[in-house]
Amino acid sequence: MTKLIFLGAPGAGKGTQAQILAENLGIPHISTGEILRNSIADGTPLGIKAKGYVDNGDLVPDELILDLIKERLGQEDAQKGWILDGFPRNVPQADFLTNLLQELHQICTGVINFDVPDDVLLKRLLARGRKDDNEEVITHRLEVYRQQTAPLIDYYEKHQLLKNVNGDRELSQISQELETIVKS
Ligand code: AMP
């Protein structure tokens, strides 16, 4: 059973690695950023509420995300495993998840922290060219990461779940390390 949280700054490569590993393991890759982008593209009520925050590089308010995660982790395909990519993003979300997993009788098997130097993050994000990847928004997203998300590294270290992975390597080297971690 693999139930992993992927942590890391924007551009750390967690989305790409989550997609590869989830496909190999046949478990859902749950990306809150992707859910939000799809909702925005479809013009759903969630998308309409989230758009301004996503465009500016701010976190959307917790109340828009928490119900969504609760529903997603309760679905049938999530019982046999999952990779969470982009959630939790702050301490209140992490506390919510800890309680939710207890309620659902699920256990998180590990938290992978993708470590990548700032100059590499910036270069990767500028090359990616997503709508929220212009230089001003990127700088803001990196600040939001440092202030709100980076404290989760300590949080999960205290829960004895944290595993650091050097994300500044070839894609395939990182995938290989993740496969090894999952098998161990
Ligand atoms: P990502 O694809 O994970 O980089 O997320 C893109 C954007 O979606 C972020 O900059 C936030 O605006 C929003 N977002 C994604 N996940 C969350 C979350 N867990 N909490 C709040 N906002 C989020």
Short mmCIF file of C-alpha atoms and ligand atoms in Angstrom, two decimals:
data_model
loop_
_atom_site.label_atom_id
_atom_site.label_comp_id
_atom_site.label_asym_id
_atom_site.label_seq_id
_atom_site.Cartn_x
_atom_site.Cartn_y
_atom_site.Cartn_z
CA MET A 1 0.00 0.00 0.00
CA THR A 2 1.47 3.33 -1.04
CA LYS A 3 -0.05 6.53 0.35
CA LEU A 4 2.45 9.31 -0.17
CA ILE A 5 2.50 13.07 0.16
CA PHE A 6 4.83 14.91 -2.22
CA LEU A 7 6.22 18.14 -0.77
CA GLY A 8 8.38 20.69 -2.51
CA ALA A 9 8.54 24.18 -3.94
CA PRO A 10 6.85 25.06 -7.23
CA GLY A 11 9.11 23.68 -9.95
CA ALA A 12 10.63 20.99 -7.73
CA GLY A 13 9.36 18.30 -10.10
CA LYS A 14 6.84 16.70 -7.76
CA GLY A 15 4.02 16.80 -10.33
CA THR A 16 6.06 14.99 -12.98
CA GLN A 17 7.35 12.39 -10.54
CA ALA A 18 3.91 11.89 -8.97
CA GLN A 19 2.44 11.21 -12.40
CA ILE A 20 5.11 8.62 -13.29
CA LEU A 21 5.04 6.81 -9.93
CA ALA A 22 1.24 6.80 -9.66
CA GLU A 23 0.95 5.32 -13.13
CA ASN A 24 3.54 2.63 -12.38
CA LEU A 25 1.77 1.69 -9.18
CA GLY A 26 -1.74 1.97 -10.64
CA ILE A 27 -2.91 4.39 -7.95
CA PRO A 28 -4.48 7.86 -8.28
CA HIS A 29 -2.29 10.94 -8.60
CA ILE A 30 -4.22 13.63 -6.77
CA SER A 31 -3.04 17.12 -7.71
CA THR A 32 -5.05 19.95 -6.15
CA GLY A 33 -3.45 22.42 -8.61
CA GLU A 34 -4.66 20.33 -11.54
CA ILE A 35 -8.16 19.99 -10.07
CA LEU A 36 -8.26 23.78 -9.67
CA ARG A 37 -6.95 24.46 -13.20
CA ASN A 38 -9.57 22.09 -14.66
CA SER A 39 -12.33 23.73 -12.59
CA ILE A 40 -11.21 27.16 -13.81
CA ALA A 41 -11.16 25.99 -17.44
CA ASP A 42 -14.65 24.48 -17.05
CA GLY A 43 -15.99 27.57 -15.28
CA THR A 44 -17.39 25.56 -12.36
CA PRO A 45 -18.42 27.37 -9.12
CA LEU A 46 -15.14 26.21 -7.54
CA GLY A 47 -13.18 27.45 -10.56
CA ILE A 48 -14.86 30.84 -10.48
CA LYS A 49 -14.01 31.29 -6.79
CA ALA A 50 -10.43 29.99 -7.17
CA LYS A 51 -9.35 31.82 -10.34
CA GLY A 52 -8.11 35.10 -8.81
CA TYR A 53 -5.98 33.31 -6.21
CA VAL A 54 -4.43 30.88 -8.69
CA ASP A 55 -3.68 33.66 -11.21
CA ASN A 56 -1.93 35.71 -8.50
CA GLY A 57 0.01 32.77 -7.07
CA ASP A 58 -1.79 32.88 -3.71
CA LEU A 59 -3.15 29.83 -1.96
CA VAL A 60 -6.90 29.48 -2.43
CA PRO A 61 -8.76 29.62 0.92
CA ASP A 62 -8.67 26.33 2.85
CA GLU A 63 -12.47 25.99 2.78
CA LEU A 64 -12.35 25.56 -1.01
CA ILE A 65 -9.82 22.72 -0.78
CA LEU A 66 -10.65 20.74 2.34
CA ASP A 67 -14.05 19.37 1.26
CA LEU A 68 -12.61 18.50 -2.11
CA ILE A 69 -9.81 16.41 -0.54
CA LYS A 70 -12.23 14.76 1.86
CA GLU A 71 -14.43 13.68 -1.01
CA ARG A 72 -11.52 12.55 -3.19
CA LEU A 73 -9.84 10.41 -0.51
CA GLY A 74 -13.17 8.79 0.28
CA GLN A 75 -13.60 7.52 -3.27
CA GLU A 76 -13.20 3.86 -4.09
CA ASP A 77 -9.98 4.12 -6.13
CA ALA A 78 -8.22 5.96 -3.27
CA GLN A 79 -8.59 3.05 -0.85
CA LYS A 80 -5.70 1.11 -2.39
CA GLY A 81 -3.26 4.00 -2.53
CA TRP A 82 -2.61 7.55 -3.66
CA ILE A 83 -0.02 10.23 -4.21
CA LEU A 84 -0.99 13.69 -3.00
CA ASP A 85 0.71 16.42 -5.01
CA GLY A 86 0.23 20.01 -3.86
CA PHE A 87 -1.75 19.18 -0.73
CA PRO A 88 -1.28 19.94 2.13
CA ARG A 89 0.10 23.43 1.51
CA ASN A 90 0.02 24.87 5.04
CA VAL A 91 -0.16 23.66 8.65
CA PRO A 92 -3.98 23.91 8.99
CA GLN A 93 -4.35 21.73 5.85
CA ALA A 94 -1.84 19.23 7.28
CA ASP A 95 -3.76 19.07 10.59
CA PHE A 96 -6.98 18.58 8.66
CA LEU A 97 -5.40 15.74 6.68
CA THR A 98 -4.03 14.04 9.81
CA ASN A 99 -7.55 14.01 11.29
CA LEU A 100 -9.21 13.04 8.02
CA LEU A 101 -6.94 10.02 7.54
CA GLN A 102 -7.76 8.84 11.06
CA GLU A 103 -11.45 9.23 10.34
CA LEU A 104 -11.12 7.29 7.05
CA HIS A 105 -8.90 4.60 8.69
CA GLN A 106 -6.14 5.35 6.23
CA ILE A 107 -2.42 5.62 6.93
CA CYS A 108 0.04 7.91 5.17
CA THR A 109 3.08 5.76 4.38
CA GLY A 110 5.50 8.62 3.81
CA VAL A 111 6.20 12.22 2.86
CA ILE A 112 8.73 12.86 0.10
CA ASN A 113 10.38 16.27 0.17
CA PHE A 114 11.89 17.29 -3.17
CA ASP A 115 14.93 19.41 -2.50
CA VAL A 116 15.92 21.80 -5.33
CA PRO A 117 18.04 25.01 -5.13
CA ASP A 118 16.21 28.31 -5.75
CA ASP A 119 18.08 29.25 -8.94
CA VAL A 120 17.13 25.89 -10.50
CA LEU A 121 13.46 26.33 -9.47
CA LEU A 122 13.30 29.75 -11.10
CA LYS A 123 14.91 28.49 -14.32
CA ARG A 124 12.53 25.53 -14.54
CA LEU A 125 9.41 27.60 -13.86
CA LEU A 126 10.34 30.22 -16.44
CA ALA A 127 10.87 27.45 -19.00
CA ARG A 128 7.50 25.79 -18.20
CA GLY A 129 5.37 28.69 -19.41
CA ARG A 130 2.12 27.92 -17.55
CA LYS A 131 -0.26 30.87 -17.14
CA ASP A 132 0.86 31.39 -13.52
CA ASP A 133 4.53 31.02 -14.50
CA ASN A 134 5.45 34.64 -15.33
CA GLU A 135 8.35 36.05 -13.31
CA GLU A 136 6.30 38.20 -10.92
CA VAL A 137 3.84 35.45 -10.04
CA ILE A 138 6.66 32.89 -9.74
CA THR A 139 8.52 35.07 -7.23
CA HIS A 140 5.31 35.40 -5.22
CA ARG A 141 4.60 31.65 -5.33
CA LEU A 142 8.11 30.92 -4.06
CA GLU A 143 7.50 33.36 -1.15
CA VAL A 144 4.16 31.73 -0.37
CA TYR A 145 5.91 28.35 -0.44
CA ARG A 146 8.59 29.52 2.01
CA GLN A 147 6.15 31.12 4.41
CA GLN A 148 3.28 28.67 4.38
CA THR A 149 4.39 25.32 2.95
CA ALA A 150 8.05 24.91 3.98
CA PRO A 151 7.06 24.60 7.70
CA LEU A 152 5.51 21.25 6.74
CA ILE A 153 9.02 19.81 6.37
CA ASP A 154 9.44 20.09 10.16
CA TYR A 155 5.85 19.04 10.72
CA TYR A 156 6.33 15.73 8.94
CA GLU A 157 9.82 15.22 10.34
CA LYS A 158 8.22 15.34 13.78
CA HIS A 159 5.64 12.79 12.60
CA GLN A 160 8.63 10.64 11.47
CA LEU A 161 7.30 10.44 7.95
CA LEU A 162 9.76 12.67 6.08
CA LYS A 163 12.15 11.46 3.40
CA ASN A 164 14.33 14.02 1.58
CA VAL A 165 15.08 13.44 -2.08
CA ASN A 166 17.56 15.46 -4.13
CA GLY A 167 15.35 16.86 -6.90
CA ASP A 168 18.21 18.49 -8.79
CA ARG A 169 19.07 15.44 -10.89
CA GLU A 170 18.00 13.69 -14.07
CA LEU A 171 14.31 12.85 -14.09
CA SER A 172 15.04 9.10 -14.41
CA GLN A 173 17.46 9.06 -11.46
CA ILE A 174 14.82 10.60 -9.24
CA SER A 175 12.13 8.16 -10.47
CA GLN A 176 14.48 5.27 -9.69
CA GLU A 177 15.09 6.49 -6.16
CA LEU A 178 11.35 6.84 -5.62
CA GLU A 179 10.76 3.27 -6.83
CA THR A 180 13.39 2.09 -4.34
CA ILE A 181 11.80 4.05 -1.49
CA VAL A 182 8.36 2.63 -2.28
CA LYS A 183 9.70 -0.94 -2.32
CA SER A 184 11.59 -0.57 0.98
P1 AMP B 1 0.29 23.68 -8.22
O1 AMP B 1 -0.15 23.08 -9.52
O2 AMP B 1 0.35 22.67 -7.09
O3 AMP B 1 1.56 24.48 -8.34
O4 AMP B 1 -0.86 24.71 -7.78
C1 AMP B 1 -1.19 25.82 -8.59
C2 AMP B 1 -1.99 26.83 -7.76
O5 AMP B 1 -3.20 26.22 -7.28
C3 AMP B 1 -1.30 27.34 -6.51
O6 AMP B 1 -0.44 28.42 -6.79
C4 AMP B 1 -2.49 27.74 -5.65
O7 AMP B 1 -3.04 28.96 -6.10
C5 AMP B 1 -3.51 26.67 -5.96
N1 AMP B 1 -3.41 25.50 -5.05
C6 AMP B 1 -3.03 24.23 -5.37
N2 AMP B 1 -3.09 23.42 -4.31
C7 AMP B 1 -3.50 24.19 -3.27
C8 AMP B 1 -3.76 23.93 -1.89
N3 AMP B 1 -3.56 22.72 -1.35
N4 AMP B 1 -4.20 24.96 -1.12
C9 AMP B 1 -4.39 26.18 -1.64
N5 AMP B 1 -4.16 26.50 -2.92
C10 AMP B 1 -3.72 25.51 -3.74
#
